[in-house]
């Protein structure tokens, strides 16, 4: 059995001891002893020692209201500290442990590609033209409060300092003292948000990720990429290359979130410019100290004359303009009149003086100086720009159709919503080709339409560098795209913004290739998009709609066909992957996911959402961010230059057969069984999730309705909390069972060996099955279900889960789950004694909470403890939605 790495085990033990000491001090020794007794019972229960399960349940059942909160908080806090230790361990650079670095280096990948026949010229061209864009979303899955995240970050710094072998005893004692203080501070800090963050708060959190991590990480990563590329091809990165881009939905995603208005979006644009100006000011101040030399090129002398310190003079002028820019943006954020005289607005205003200094230093033979901090700032300027992030706008397609319909109706041109798609396209293209304004001067639109137009007006006032994509959810027809372009033009947009249809449901994915072909057939549109198109693939809603196996196959086929359609029309396609953190939402190890995409679909460009706690796990610390950027970049380059082979025709037929089985099995439960929704509502904490102030967005698209109205995140969150993990395996159980009965497992093993897509799917299924827990799911049912029919449904689902595990082990030739992932398996085992009590407590607290609501009053301590169990289980599972 694989154990934790000794250094990781020591850090987990040290942090746990510090937490224990904090608990001994307050609430006291008795509470600490009780927590230890519960933990010991949970461990014994996992070892299946006689009577241990009853002892654990008995201990938890005797807790008084005043004991609930410290006990739940203790287990929650330990799981957060274990996460912290694991996260740091993944990036530690301690001597003698090279195996700790899990990410293959850029140099290794470049070498392998060259050995495989990729020429140095082709490798250099592809890397220089690379476009990878990370879109930080506001999806509410980050449970931990920002104040605690900041403490955890400093704890990581302390662990890093303790890794130095040359520390003096007094220095070591000082670090340990500070670490202990931070653990105590965390213990005495409320881990639950009591007020829902606003959309602007979410945007600030996204900006903080850039300020605290990516600002340092990006130049480090690009320096590594530059060096590796030069070693592999003889040439480094071009000065203006920006292979990495950062975009955001925070403050721009209004689909189903009435809290995101045009005023919010305007404020977020200004906040980005304010923070960017402040960050660049710090860089410029440091550069003025660095660039004290007097040698300068004729080009620079033509600008500064006979200045003794020419670089400092250029930077001083840039500093003054940055100060004006910061003050202008700050005034705008505060709603005050702002003087825009002399501000930096276009990106070239920032990059030109910096590149002038760079060229001068190189011309004077001072390349080493040019390639220092100055190059770092130039790379930041090309990546983040003056807006800091590229803000996406997302809105639902019917909102745009309604806006056009109101205009058409006011002008007496007919009933737009009743027109055929052909009529709509003809009208929209004619208006787009014409020059007259469509919006009437004295027209008073309805409030929803006024908001759509006001948003378009805010967008039209930005520079191209400030904008990502305009994403249209529930898009299915060319008119959905053309109407957005028309509304933007009517609002004053002077250049073509990327307008991106999002295909989410199973039917949408199947219809996507024909929809895009129809759009490419519009001559005006082909000219507008200038040979480049982005299409977004939705993972969450397709999985909720059709089950994980069917959704994965539909996504794969849609990407294949979209790539072919774009190729036929001479258009470069970028696929935008709307993945979540969990397997049920398209999550999982990023490099394996990218390398299993259809051949040709990753063609030097890749866009992906990063959300909630996954932003912190991937980009929360500078070293971690460098590692993540390296992992994504190597995968995208390899998928571009050495794509996987096409699957065999027989494998496609088998996938069609498997997914027919899985789709029917999934929908027969989720859509057709009348007991399913009552079971879901009663056995999971879905109804209580609204108590967690996770994000600015409502949990439901509509206030009423069944599973179809529930957002994908709480859908996944709820099943994860009670460990049935249903969305990730339901349907696959029947498909695998039928495959075994029909003697198809040998062919499935061939598919695993020869087809990265199928191998990745099976591995992700194994990972999620390892997180499922039949005993815990059964306990929730026993505690929360009174109805015999609902209990029978639960028993059948658990039996199906057991069957799925059995067939997966048979398929992989294993005796237990995660045989090939021993470190992950051991990590789960270490967490179980801490997550188990939280599960048992949550089931009991849900019962008390519901009883209290039935009587009109829920005790505050019960509600707070319930929230803490949800946060703790999310930490133990390492993801929420």
XYZ file of N, CA, C and O in Angstrom, residues 260-402:
572
model
N -26.118 40.855 -12.587
C -25.106 41.403 -13.495
C -25.809 42.331 -14.480
O -26.470 41.889 -15.413
N -25.645 43.625 -14.263
C -26.276 44.644 -15.105
C -25.201 45.378 -15.893
O -23.999 45.173 -15.678
N -25.634 46.276 -16.792
C -24.636 47.034 -17.562
C -23.812 47.931 -16.645
O -22.627 48.180 -16.904
N -24.423 48.418 -15.532
C -23.645 49.234 -14.585
C -22.534 48.405 -13.942
O -21.410 48.876 -13.759
N -22.868 47.141 -13.594
C -21.856 46.249 -13.013
C -20.732 46.009 -14.012
O -19.546 46.079 -13.676
N -21.093 45.727 -15.262
C -20.082 45.458 -16.281
C -19.178 46.669 -16.495
O -17.943 46.529 -16.586
N -19.768 47.856 -16.562
C -18.956 49.081 -16.712
C -17.985 49.231 -15.532
O -16.809 49.550 -15.708
N -18.493 48.977 -14.330
C -17.653 49.117 -13.136
C -16.496 48.127 -13.153
O -15.359 48.465 -12.786
N -16.759 46.901 -13.618
C -15.705 45.884 -13.668
C -14.643 46.253 -14.705
O -13.439 46.072 -14.476
N -15.059 46.781 -15.860
C -14.075 47.270 -16.841
C -13.160 48.312 -16.200
O -11.933 48.279 -16.360
N -13.745 49.259 -15.469
C -12.960 50.331 -14.845
C -12.088 49.799 -13.716
O -10.938 50.230 -13.549
N -12.613 48.865 -12.936
C -11.808 48.264 -11.864
C -10.568 47.581 -12.425
O -9.481 47.674 -11.845
N -10.742 46.888 -13.560
C -9.603 46.228 -14.188
C -8.535 47.227 -14.590
O -7.339 47.009 -14.371
N -8.953 48.338 -15.168
C -7.985 49.370 -15.584
C -7.319 50.017 -14.369
O -6.135 50.357 -14.404
N -8.073 50.194 -13.319
C -7.527 50.775 -12.081
C -6.434 49.863 -11.512
O -5.318 50.312 -11.223
N -6.757 48.574 -11.384
C -5.773 47.658 -10.809
C -4.577 47.483 -11.747
O -3.427 47.411 -11.295
N -4.842 47.427 -13.064
C -3.733 47.275 -14.015
C -2.772 48.453 -13.907
O -1.548 48.273 -13.842
N -3.320 49.676 -13.878
C -2.466 50.858 -13.766
C -1.627 50.796 -12.504
O -0.429 51.137 -12.502
N -2.230 50.346 -11.401
C -1.511 50.254 -10.136
C -0.388 49.220 -10.206
O 0.732 49.460 -9.732
N -0.669 48.072 -10.835
C 0.352 47.032 -10.956
C 1.494 47.478 -11.866
O 2.678 47.258 -11.561
N 1.160 48.111 -12.995
C 2.221 48.590 -13.887
C 3.038 49.703 -13.239
O 4.250 49.807 -13.465
N 2.385 50.515 -12.418
C 3.128 51.564 -11.708
C 4.226 50.958 -10.832
O 5.347 51.480 -10.768
N 3.903 49.857 -10.154
C 4.919 49.197 -9.319
C 6.078 48.709 -10.189
O 7.250 48.829 -9.814
N 5.731 48.146 -11.354
C 6.778 47.689 -12.273
C 7.654 48.854 -12.737
O 8.895 48.749 -12.778
N 7.009 49.962 -13.113
C 7.750 51.104 -13.648
C 8.663 51.704 -12.586
O 9.805 52.096 -12.875
N 8.185 51.767 -11.349
C 9.029 52.288 -10.259
C 10.284 51.423 -10.116
O 11.398 51.938 -9.952
N 10.086 50.113 -10.155
C 11.236 49.208 -10.037
C 12.165 49.341 -11.244
O 13.402 49.317 -11.093
N 11.606 49.505 -12.435
C 12.432 49.638 -13.640
C 13.251 50.933 -13.624
O 14.377 50.971 -14.123
N 12.683 51.982 -13.068
C 13.442 53.249 -13.000
C 14.687 53.071 -12.134
O 15.725 53.688 -12.388
N 14.580 52.231 -11.112
C 15.767 51.948 -10.296
C 16.768 51.090 -11.070
O 17.986 51.251 -10.920
N 16.267 50.208 -11.932
C 17.129 49.292 -12.684
C 17.847 49.988 -13.841
O 19.048 49.817 -14.036
N 17.086 50.758 -14.634
C 17.604 51.252 -15.922
C 18.258 52.628 -15.761
O 17.786 53.637 -16.254
N 19.390 52.601 -15.082
C 20.098 53.859 -14.794
C 21.186 54.163 -15.815
O 21.881 55.183 -15.713
N 21.368 53.292 -16.814
C 22.478 53.446 -17.762
C 22.254 54.625 -18.719
O 21.135 55.073 -18.920
N 23.376 55.112 -19.330
C 23.291 56.309 -20.172
C 23.376 55.992 -21.656
O 22.968 56.791 -22.485
N 23.911 54.778 -22.021
C 23.991 54.464 -23.451
C 22.585 54.326 -24.032
O 21.727 53.689 -23.425
N 22.372 54.917 -25.220
C 21.043 54.837 -25.848
C 21.190 54.861 -27.360
O 22.151 55.415 -27.909
N 20.237 54.272 -28.032
C 20.235 54.237 -29.494
C 19.813 55.599 -30.046
O 19.244 56.437 -29.336
N 20.069 55.806 -31.340
C 19.628 57.048 -31.989
C 18.107 57.179 -31.919
O 17.570 58.271 -31.763
N 17.430 56.026 -32.033
C 15.961 56.040 -31.978
C 15.473 56.590 -30.636
O 14.554 57.421 -30.585
N 16.108 56.169 -29.572
C 15.699 56.656 -28.243
C 16.131 58.108 -28.043
O 15.372 58.932 -27.480
N 17.327 58.464 -28.536
C 17.815 59.851 -28.396
C 16.888 60.824 -29.121
O 16.707 61.964 -28.677
N 16.297 60.361 -30.223
C 15.380 61.234 -30.963
C 14.163 61.598 -30.120
O 13.519 62.625 -30.349
N 13.857 60.782 -29.135
C 12.702 61.032 -28.262
C 13.100 61.838 -27.035
O 12.397 62.767 -26.628
N 14.258 61.524 -26.423
C 14.614 62.135 -25.123
C 15.710 63.185 -25.225
O 16.029 63.844 -24.219
N 16.303 63.360 -26.379
C 17.366 64.354 -26.504
C 18.637 63.918 -25.798
O 19.010 62.749 -25.828
N 19.322 64.866 -25.135
C 20.621 64.591 -24.522
C 20.528 64.188 -23.053
O 21.462 64.404 -22.273
N 19.418 63.645 -22.650
C 19.227 63.257 -21.243
C 20.344 62.336 -20.780
O 20.771 61.430 -21.504
N 20.843 62.567 -19.551
C 21.886 61.708 -19.001
C 21.343 60.316 -18.639
O 22.104 59.360 -18.591
N 20.055 60.274 -18.335
C 19.428 58.995 -17.973
C 18.188 58.804 -18.861
O 17.049 59.002 -18.431
N 18.445 58.433 -20.122
C 17.353 58.428 -21.113
C 16.224 57.463 -20.769
O 15.056 57.764 -20.987
N 16.586 56.289 -20.211
C 15.545 55.299 -19.915
C 14.649 55.795 -18.779
O 13.433 55.633 -18.820
N 15.286 56.400 -17.792
C 14.495 56.911 -16.666
C 13.564 58.034 -17.107
O 12.464 58.182 -16.581
N 13.998 58.801 -18.114
C 13.128 59.884 -18.602
C 11.888 59.305 -19.288
O 10.765 59.752 -19.039
N 12.095 58.298 -20.147
C 10.950 57.657 -20.804
C 10.012 57.055 -19.762
O 8.782 57.197 -19.832
N 10.589 56.384 -18.776
C 9.772 55.717 -17.762
C 9.073 56.720 -16.852
O 7.969 56.461 -16.365
N 9.693 57.881 -16.629
C 9.057 58.913 -15.809
C 7.786 59.430 -16.486
O 6.755 59.639 -15.832
N 7.873 59.625 -17.802
C 6.684 60.082 -18.542
C 5.595 59.007 -18.522
O 4.413 59.311 -18.369
N 6.007 57.747 -18.649
C 5.050 56.651 -18.599
C 4.414 56.560 -17.212
O 3.210 56.341 -17.066
N 5.245 56.792 -16.186
C 4.727 56.767 -14.814
C 3.653 57.830 -14.615
O 2.600 57.556 -14.034
N 3.884 59.021 -15.125
C 2.899 60.093 -14.954
C 1.582 59.741 -15.642
O 0.501 59.999 -15.117
N 1.671 59.139 -16.814
C 0.438 58.767 -17.515
C -0.284 57.622 -16.803
O -1.521 57.573 -16.781
N 0.484 56.728 -16.199
C -0.142 55.649 -15.435
C -0.863 56.198 -14.205
O -1.944 55.725 -13.841
N -0.266 57.183 -13.562
C -0.917 57.802 -12.395
C -2.228 58.451 -12.820
O -3.261 58.293 -12.161
N -2.203 59.168 -13.963
C -3.436 59.781 -14.468
C -4.484 58.712 -14.790
O -5.670 58.880 -14.508
N -4.009 57.602 -15.382
C -4.920 56.505 -15.736
C -5.542 55.901 -14.484
O -6.755 55.637 -14.441
N -4.725 55.684 -13.472
C -5.238 55.108 -12.220
C -6.266 56.033 -11.582
O -7.331 55.582 -11.144
N -5.964 57.320 -11.543
C -6.891 58.279 -10.924
C -8.196 58.377 -11.716
O -9.282 58.463 -11.145
N -8.074 58.329 -13.056
C -9.268 58.376 -13.913
C -10.160 57.158 -13.675
O -11.377 57.284 -13.509
N -9.545 55.985 -13.625
C -10.320 54.756 -13.422
C -10.937 54.727 -12.033
O -12.102 54.333 -11.870
N -10.189 55.156 -11.031
C -10.714 55.173 -9.657
C -11.917 56.098 -9.552
O -12.940 55.755 -8.942
N -11.823 57.255 -10.171
C -12.956 58.194 -10.150
C -14.172 57.570 -10.829
O -15.300 57.681 -10.337
N -13.930 56.888 -11.958
C -15.039 56.252 -12.672
C -15.703 55.164 -11.844
O -16.936 55.052 -11.815
N -14.905 54.366 -11.139
C -15.451 53.319 -10.278
C -16.328 53.925 -9.186
O -17.382 53.386 -8.829
N -15.892 55.071 -8.669
C -16.632 55.726 -7.586
C -17.775 56.601 -8.092
O -18.412 57.309 -7.298
N -18.007 56.570 -9.409
C -19.121 57.334 -9.965
C -18.876 58.826 -10.037
O -19.819 59.617 -10.102
N -17.604 59.231 -10.017
C -17.268 60.655 -10.041
C -16.850 61.061 -11.454
O -16.449 60.225 -12.269
N -16.927 62.343 -11.723
C -16.451 62.861 -13.005
C -14.949 62.602 -13.111
O -14.206 62.831 -12.156
N -14.511 62.131 -14.256
C -13.112 61.731 -14.404
C -12.474 62.442 -15.588
O -13.048 62.505 -16.675
N -11.260 62.968 -15.350
C -10.511 63.645 -16.402
C -9.703 62.615 -17.180
O -8.801 61.974 -16.635
N -10.018 62.448 -18.460
C -9.346 61.436 -19.288
C -8.138 61.991 -20.034
O -7.535 61.282 -20.842
N -7.758 63.240 -19.768
C -6.625 63.855 -20.472
C -5.333 63.104 -20.169
O -4.965 62.917 -19.006
N -4.652 62.650 -21.202
C -3.328 62.041 -21.037
C -3.322 60.635 -20.489
O -2.260 60.105 -20.161
N -4.483 59.994 -20.382
C -4.481 58.634 -19.834
C -3.990 57.642 -20.877
O -3.941 57.918 -22.066
N -3.599 56.467 -20.412
C -3.253 55.352 -21.288
C -4.524 54.550 -21.529
O -5.133 54.045 -20.584
N -4.935 54.429 -22.773
C -6.179 53.713 -23.066
C -5.946 52.575 -24.053
O -6.357 51.458 -23.825
N -5.267 52.873 -25.139
C -4.920 51.829 -26.108
C -3.659 51.107 -25.628
O -2.751 51.735 -25.088
N -3.587 49.802 -25.857
C -2.454 49.027 -25.351
C -1.114 49.543 -25.856
O -0.097 49.482 -25.168
N -1.122 50.051 -27.076
C 0.125 50.547 -27.667
C 0.700 51.715 -26.863
O 1.911 51.937 -26.855
N -0.171 52.459 -26.174
C 0.309 53.558 -25.329
C 1.259 53.049 -24.251
O 2.162 53.771 -23.814
N 1.040 51.813 -23.821
C 1.884 51.210 -22.780
C 3.078 50.473 -23.378
O 4.209 50.609 -22.902
N 2.840 49.692 -24.438
C 3.909 48.839 -24.955
C 4.965 49.614 -25.740
O 6.149 49.247 -25.708
N 4.567 50.688 -26.431
C 5.526 51.398 -27.296
C 6.730 51.938 -26.538
O 7.885 51.688 -26.941
N 6.548 52.695 -25.441
C 7.737 53.201 -24.741
C 8.583 52.083 -24.127
O 9.816 52.189 -24.085
N 7.945 51.014 -23.683
C 8.707 49.899 -23.108
C 9.545 49.211 -24.183
O 10.727 48.901 -23.961
N 8.960 49.000 -25.366
C 9.694 48.337 -26.446
C 10.767 49.252 -27.021
O 11.807 48.774 -27.496
N 10.550 50.559 -26.983
C 11.585 51.513 -27.397
C 12.818 51.355 -26.517
O 13.959 51.293 -27.017
N 12.612 51.264 -25.203
C 13.731 51.055 -24.275
C 14.416 49.720 -24.545
O 15.653 49.617 -24.517
N 13.615 48.690 -24.832
C 14.162 47.351 -25.081
C 15.056 47.362 -26.319
O 16.199 46.866 -26.289
N 14.549 47.947 -27.412
C 15.340 47.982 -28.656
C 16.629 48.766 -28.457
O 17.690 48.397 -28.988
N 16.566 49.837 -27.699
C 17.752 50.664 -27.460
C 18.816 49.874 -26.690
O 20.004 49.914 -27.040
N 18.399 49.156 -25.652
C 19.355 48.374 -24.864
C 20.021 47.300 -25.720
O 21.235 47.087 -25.655
N 19.217 46.631 -26.564
C 19.772 45.593 -27.436
C 20.750 46.217 -28.430
O 21.843 45.687 -28.675
N 20.384 47.391 -28.993
C 21.249 48.073 -29.967
C 22.574 48.478 -29.341
O 23.598 48.548 -30.036
N 22.562 48.741 -28.035
C 23.789 49.152 -27.337
C 24.569 47.969 -26.771
O 25.517 48.152 -25.999
N 24.169 46.750 -27.137
C 24.888 45.572 -26.662
C 24.548 45.181 -25.232
O 25.305 44.435 -24.594
N 23.430 45.681 -24.727
C 23.048 45.403 -23.332
C 21.868 44.422 -23.275
O 20.884 44.635 -22.565
N 21.985 43.316 -24.047
C 20.885 42.346 -24.105
C 20.548 41.767 -22.742
O 19.370 41.522 -22.440
N 21.577 41.518 -21.910
C 21.305 40.924 -20.598
C 20.396 41.818 -19.768
O 19.517 41.334 -19.050
N 20.614 43.121 -19.867
C 19.762 44.056 -19.121
C 18.369 44.104 -19.753
O 17.349 44.083 -19.053
N 18.320 44.143 -21.082
C 17.024 44.199 -21.777
C 16.164 42.996 -21.426
O 14.936 43.107 -21.284
N 16.799 41.834 -21.271
C 16.057 40.594 -21.036
C 15.816 40.313 -19.555
O 15.500 39.181 -19.180
N 15.944 41.338 -18.734
C 15.659 41.207 -17.305
C 14.247 41.676 -16.976
O 13.280 41.364 -17.693
N 14.093 42.439 -15.912
C 12.761 42.916 -15.497
C 12.008 43.690 -16.578
O 10.776 43.667 -16.606
N 12.736 44.373 -17.473
C 12.051 45.105 -18.550
C 11.271 44.142 -19.438
O 10.117 44.400 -19.786
N 11.890 43.023 -19.807
C 11.203 42.042 -20.643
C 9.993 41.459 -19.904
O 8.941 41.222 -20.512
N 10.136 41.245 -18.603
C 8.996 40.757 -17.814
C 7.810 41.713 -17.935
O 6.659 41.285 -18.125
N 8.071 43.000 -17.823
C 6.987 43.987 -17.894
C 6.383 44.038 -19.298
O 5.162 44.158 -19.452
N 7.231 43.937 -20.324
C 6.711 43.918 -21.704
C 5.799 42.710 -21.902
O 4.716 42.821 -22.507
N 6.208 41.570 -21.378
C 5.378 40.369 -21.534
C 4.065 40.507 -20.771
O 3.011 40.049 -21.235
N 4.107 41.119 -19.599
C 2.849 41.379 -18.880
C 1.961 42.307 -19.690
O 0.745 42.114 -19.764
N 2.576 43.331 -20.290
C 1.796 44.321 -21.046
C 1.101 43.675 -22.238
O -0.034 44.020 -22.567
N 1.761 42.719 -22.890
C 1.137 42.057 -24.037
C 0.116 41.005 -23.613
O -0.788 40.682 -24.377
N 0.268 40.480 -22.422
C -0.664 39.442 -21.950
C -1.883 40.056 -21.275
O -3.027 39.754 -21.634
N -1.648 40.898 -20.283
C -2.754 41.466 -19.504
C -3.272 42.777 -20.095
O -4.452 43.106 -19.948
N -2.374 43.516 -20.742
C -2.775 44.792 -21.327
C -3.190 45.802 -20.276
O -3.073 45.573 -19.070
N -3.694 46.932 -20.728
C -4.192 47.960 -19.817
C -5.504 47.580 -19.143
O -5.796 48.057 -18.049
N -6.335 46.701 -19.771
C -7.582 46.306 -19.096
C -7.395 45.230 -18.019
O -8.331 44.931 -17.288
N -6.231 44.602 -17.930
C -5.865 43.532 -17.000
C -6.446 42.185 -17.406
O -5.752 41.178 -17.404
N -7.738 42.122 -17.705
C -8.340 40.880 -18.208
C -9.204 41.218 -19.422
O -9.588 42.368 -19.620
N -9.504 40.198 -20.186
C -10.443 40.353 -21.300
C -11.801 39.876 -20.788
O -11.957 38.703 -20.451
N -12.744 40.754 -20.714
C -14.039 40.404 -20.151
C -14.946 39.807 -21.226
O -15.167 40.412 -22.270
N -15.441 38.603 -20.945
C -16.468 38.000 -21.797
C -17.828 38.547 -21.393
O -18.055 38.891 -20.227
N -18.732 38.608 -22.351
C -20.137 38.887 -22.076
C -20.903 37.620 -22.408
O -20.682 37.015 -23.461
N -21.777 37.181 -21.503
C -22.613 36.015 -21.824
C -24.069 36.365 -21.577
O -24.418 36.926 -20.531
N -24.897 36.051 -22.560
C -26.332 36.304 -22.453
C -27.083 35.220 -23.216
O -26.562 34.630 -24.172
N -28.306 34.984 -22.816
C -29.133 33.933 -23.416
C -29.728 34.423 -24.735
O -30.101 35.586 -24.874
N -29.826 33.539 -25.735
C -30.153 33.936 -27.111
C -31.509 34.635 -27.240
O -31.658 35.559 -28.044
N -32.507 34.213 -26.455
C -33.839 34.822 -26.619
C -33.856 36.298 -26.223
O -34.691 37.055 -26.731
N -32.922 36.700 -25.340
C -32.877 38.112 -24.945
C -32.532 39.006 -26.134
O -33.037 40.119 -26.277
N -31.665 38.523 -27.018
C -31.293 39.304 -28.205
C -32.430 39.303 -29.225
O -32.717 40.330 -29.843
N -33.063 38.130 -29.382
C -34.179 38.047 -30.326
C -35.305 38.985 -29.907
O -35.928 39.653 -30.753
N -35.567 39.061 -28.611
C -36.625 39.951 -28.113
C -36.284 41.418 -28.369
O -37.174 42.230 -28.683
